[in-house]
PDB file of C-alpha atoms in Angstrom:
ATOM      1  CA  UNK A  22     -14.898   9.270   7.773  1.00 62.00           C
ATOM      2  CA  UNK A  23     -12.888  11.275  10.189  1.00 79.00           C
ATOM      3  CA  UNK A  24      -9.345  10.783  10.622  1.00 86.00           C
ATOM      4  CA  UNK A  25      -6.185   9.790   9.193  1.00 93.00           C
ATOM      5  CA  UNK A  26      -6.109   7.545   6.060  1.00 96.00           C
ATOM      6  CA  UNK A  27      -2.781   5.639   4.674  1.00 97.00           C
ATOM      7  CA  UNK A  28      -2.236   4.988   1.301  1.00 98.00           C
ATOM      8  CA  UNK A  29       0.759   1.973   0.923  1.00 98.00           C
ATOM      9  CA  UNK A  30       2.332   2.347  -2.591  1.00 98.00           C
ATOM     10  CA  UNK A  31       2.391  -1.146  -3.837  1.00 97.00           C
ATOM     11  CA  UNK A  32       2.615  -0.514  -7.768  1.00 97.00           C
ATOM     12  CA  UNK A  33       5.898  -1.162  -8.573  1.00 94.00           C
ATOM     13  CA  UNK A  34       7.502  -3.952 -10.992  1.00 91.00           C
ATOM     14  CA  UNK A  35      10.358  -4.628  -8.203  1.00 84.00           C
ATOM     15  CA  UNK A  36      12.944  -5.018 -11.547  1.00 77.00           C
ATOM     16  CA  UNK A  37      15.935  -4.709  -9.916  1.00 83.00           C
ATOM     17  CA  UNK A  38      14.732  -7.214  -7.152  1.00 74.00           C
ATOM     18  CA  UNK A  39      13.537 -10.046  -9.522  1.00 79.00           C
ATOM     19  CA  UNK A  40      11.152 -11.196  -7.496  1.00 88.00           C
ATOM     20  CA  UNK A  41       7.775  -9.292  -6.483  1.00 93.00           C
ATOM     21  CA  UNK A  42       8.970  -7.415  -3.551  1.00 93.00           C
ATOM     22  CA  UNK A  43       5.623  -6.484  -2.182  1.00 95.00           C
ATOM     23  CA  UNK A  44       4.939 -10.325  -1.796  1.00 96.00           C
ATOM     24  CA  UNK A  45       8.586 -11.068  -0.514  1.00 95.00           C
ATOM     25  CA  UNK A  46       8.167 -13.256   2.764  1.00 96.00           C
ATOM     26  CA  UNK A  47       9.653 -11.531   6.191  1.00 96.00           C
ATOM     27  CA  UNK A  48       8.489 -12.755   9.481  1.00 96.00           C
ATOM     28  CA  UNK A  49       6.093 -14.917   8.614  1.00 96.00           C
ATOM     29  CA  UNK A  50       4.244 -11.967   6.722  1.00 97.00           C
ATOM     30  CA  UNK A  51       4.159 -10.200   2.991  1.00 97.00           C
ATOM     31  CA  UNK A  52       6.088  -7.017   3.259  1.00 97.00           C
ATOM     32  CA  UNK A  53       2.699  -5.591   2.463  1.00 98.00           C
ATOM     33  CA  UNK A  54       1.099  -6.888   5.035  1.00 98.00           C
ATOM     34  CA  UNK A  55       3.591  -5.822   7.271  1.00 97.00           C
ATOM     35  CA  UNK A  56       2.705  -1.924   6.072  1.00 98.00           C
ATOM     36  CA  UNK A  57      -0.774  -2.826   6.757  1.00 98.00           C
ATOM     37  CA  UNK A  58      -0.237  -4.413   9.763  1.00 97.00           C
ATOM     38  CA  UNK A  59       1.618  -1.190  11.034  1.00 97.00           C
ATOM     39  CA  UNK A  60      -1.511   1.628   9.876  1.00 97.00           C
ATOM     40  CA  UNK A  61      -3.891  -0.283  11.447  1.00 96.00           C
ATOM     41  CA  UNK A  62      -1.816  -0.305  14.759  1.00 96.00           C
ATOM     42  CA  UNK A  63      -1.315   2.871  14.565  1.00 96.00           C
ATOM     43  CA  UNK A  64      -4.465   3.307  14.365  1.00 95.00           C
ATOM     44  CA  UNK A  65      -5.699   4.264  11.126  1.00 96.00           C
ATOM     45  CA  UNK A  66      -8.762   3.065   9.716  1.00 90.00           C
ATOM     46  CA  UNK A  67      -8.550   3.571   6.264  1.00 95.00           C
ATOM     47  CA  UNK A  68      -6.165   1.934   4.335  1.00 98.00           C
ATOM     48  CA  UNK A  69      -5.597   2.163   0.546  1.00 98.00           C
ATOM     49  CA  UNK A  70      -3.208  -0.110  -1.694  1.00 98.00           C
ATOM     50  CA  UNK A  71      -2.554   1.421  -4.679  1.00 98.00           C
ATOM     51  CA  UNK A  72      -1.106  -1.572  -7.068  1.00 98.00           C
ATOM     52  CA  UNK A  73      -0.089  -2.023 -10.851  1.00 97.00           C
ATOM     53  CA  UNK A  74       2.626  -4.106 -12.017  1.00 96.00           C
ATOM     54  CA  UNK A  75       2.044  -7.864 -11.153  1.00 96.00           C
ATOM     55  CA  UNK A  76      -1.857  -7.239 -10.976  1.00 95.00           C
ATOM     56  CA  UNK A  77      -2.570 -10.672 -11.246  1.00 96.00           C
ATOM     57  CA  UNK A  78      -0.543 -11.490  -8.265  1.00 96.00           C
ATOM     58  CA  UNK A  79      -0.780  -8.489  -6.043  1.00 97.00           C
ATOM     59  CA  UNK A  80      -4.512  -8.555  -6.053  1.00 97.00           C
ATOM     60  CA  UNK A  81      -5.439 -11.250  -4.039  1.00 97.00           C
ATOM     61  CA  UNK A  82      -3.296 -10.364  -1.378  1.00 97.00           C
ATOM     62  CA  UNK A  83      -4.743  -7.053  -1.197  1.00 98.00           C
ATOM     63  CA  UNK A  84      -8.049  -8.544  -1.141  1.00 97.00           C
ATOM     64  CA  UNK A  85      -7.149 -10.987   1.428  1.00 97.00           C
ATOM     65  CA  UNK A  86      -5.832  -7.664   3.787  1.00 98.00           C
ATOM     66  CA  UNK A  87      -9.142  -6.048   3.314  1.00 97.00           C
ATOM     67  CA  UNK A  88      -8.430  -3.115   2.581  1.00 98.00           C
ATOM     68  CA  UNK A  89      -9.201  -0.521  -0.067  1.00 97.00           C
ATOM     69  CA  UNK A  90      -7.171  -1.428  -3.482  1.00 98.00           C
ATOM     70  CA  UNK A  91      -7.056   1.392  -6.500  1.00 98.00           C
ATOM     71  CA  UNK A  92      -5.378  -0.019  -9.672  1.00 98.00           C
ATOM     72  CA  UNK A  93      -3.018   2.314 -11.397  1.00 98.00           C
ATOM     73  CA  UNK A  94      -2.708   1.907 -15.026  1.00 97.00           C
ATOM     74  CA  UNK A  95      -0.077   4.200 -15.542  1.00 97.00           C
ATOM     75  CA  UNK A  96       2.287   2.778 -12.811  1.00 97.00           C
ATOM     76  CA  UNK A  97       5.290   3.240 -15.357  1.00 96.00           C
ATOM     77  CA  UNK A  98       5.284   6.652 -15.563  1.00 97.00           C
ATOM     78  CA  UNK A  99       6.732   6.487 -11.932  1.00 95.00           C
ATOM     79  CA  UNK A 100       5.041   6.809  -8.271  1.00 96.00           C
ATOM     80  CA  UNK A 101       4.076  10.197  -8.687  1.00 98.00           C
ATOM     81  CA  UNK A 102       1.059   8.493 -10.688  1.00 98.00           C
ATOM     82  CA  UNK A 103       0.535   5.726  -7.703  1.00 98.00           C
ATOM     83  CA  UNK A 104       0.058   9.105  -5.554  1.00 98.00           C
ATOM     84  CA  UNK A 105      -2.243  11.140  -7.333  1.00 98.00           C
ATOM     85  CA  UNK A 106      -4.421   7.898  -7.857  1.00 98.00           C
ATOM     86  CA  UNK A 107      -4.336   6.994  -3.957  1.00 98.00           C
ATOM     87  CA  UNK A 108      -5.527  10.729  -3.116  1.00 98.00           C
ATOM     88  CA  UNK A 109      -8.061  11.123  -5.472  1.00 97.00           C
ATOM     89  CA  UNK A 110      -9.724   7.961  -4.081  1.00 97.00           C
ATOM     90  CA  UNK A 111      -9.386   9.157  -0.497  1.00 96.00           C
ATOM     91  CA  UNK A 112     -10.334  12.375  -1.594  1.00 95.00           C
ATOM     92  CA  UNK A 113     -13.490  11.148  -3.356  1.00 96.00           C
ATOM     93  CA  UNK A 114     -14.180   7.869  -0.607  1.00 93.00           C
ATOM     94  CA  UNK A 115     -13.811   9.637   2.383  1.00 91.00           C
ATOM     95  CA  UNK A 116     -13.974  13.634   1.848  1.00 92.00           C
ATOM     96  CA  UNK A 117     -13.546  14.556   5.694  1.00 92.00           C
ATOM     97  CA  UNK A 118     -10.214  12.832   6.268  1.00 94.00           C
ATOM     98  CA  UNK A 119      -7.661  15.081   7.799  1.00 92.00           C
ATOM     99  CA  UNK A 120      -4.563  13.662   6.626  1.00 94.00           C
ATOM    100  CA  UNK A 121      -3.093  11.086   4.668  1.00 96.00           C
ATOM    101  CA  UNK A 122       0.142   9.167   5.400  1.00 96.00           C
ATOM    102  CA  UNK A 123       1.902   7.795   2.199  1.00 97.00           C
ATOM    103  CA  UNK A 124       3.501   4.292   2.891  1.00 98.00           C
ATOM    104  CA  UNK A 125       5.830   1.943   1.045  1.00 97.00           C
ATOM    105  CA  UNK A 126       5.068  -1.337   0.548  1.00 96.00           C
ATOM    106  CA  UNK A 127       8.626  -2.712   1.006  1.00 93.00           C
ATOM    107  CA  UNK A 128       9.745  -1.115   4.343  1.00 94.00           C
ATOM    108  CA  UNK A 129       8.486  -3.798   6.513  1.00 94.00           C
ATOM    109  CA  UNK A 130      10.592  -2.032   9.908  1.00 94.00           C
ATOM    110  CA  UNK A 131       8.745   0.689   9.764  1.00 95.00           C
ATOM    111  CA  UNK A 132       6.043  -0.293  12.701  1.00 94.00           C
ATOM    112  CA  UNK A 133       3.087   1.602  13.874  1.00 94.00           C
ATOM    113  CA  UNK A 134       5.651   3.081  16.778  1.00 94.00           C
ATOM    114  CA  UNK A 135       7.294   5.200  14.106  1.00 94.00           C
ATOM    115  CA  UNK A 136       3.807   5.854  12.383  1.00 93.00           C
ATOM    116  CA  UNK A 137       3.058   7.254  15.973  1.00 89.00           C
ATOM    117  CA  UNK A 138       5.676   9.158  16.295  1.00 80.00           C
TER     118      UNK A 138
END
């Protein structure tokens, strides 16, 4: 696949929070859906969620988006980990993308017109 592929860093225990951000209600949306929502509007066709903490929870909601999901079992050594697992899968799914965009999961104003721009 040609083109730009986002990976949306999703792995996170959300500690400090107390509450799974990545599921956290705004707008009538999950905040990850709300990343989704913005790659695909801008445009992007290949999306990966890389998830860890709260597996059991996370999952369906990732599964429900459609999109490409990549568990990371060492998301407690820090993101760095979610990062190299998200690239290796583009890297290995889809060899002729030309860039990847890293996302958070928990930035839901970030839209597809500051993706664009």
């Amino acid at each position: 696949m040609k083109g730009p592929c986002s990976i949306i860093l999703a792995a996170g225990e959300s500690t400090r929070m107390g509450e799974i951000k990545q599921l956290l209600p705004w707008r009538g949306k999950s905040l990850l859906e709300h990343a989704v929502d913005a790659a695909f509007g801008a445009g992007i066709e290949r999306i990966v969620v890389v998830y860890g903490a709260h597996v059991e929870k996370i999952e369906p909601e990732i599964i429900r988006l459609g999109v490409d999901r990549v568990y990371n079992e060492d998301w407690k050594l820090g993101v760095g980990t979610s990062i190299r697992k998200g690239v290796s899968h583009v890297l290995e799914a889809a060899p002729s993308t030309d860039g990847i965009l890293i996302q958070l999961a928990d930035q839901p104003r970030v839209t597809k017109k500051e993706l664009l721009a």
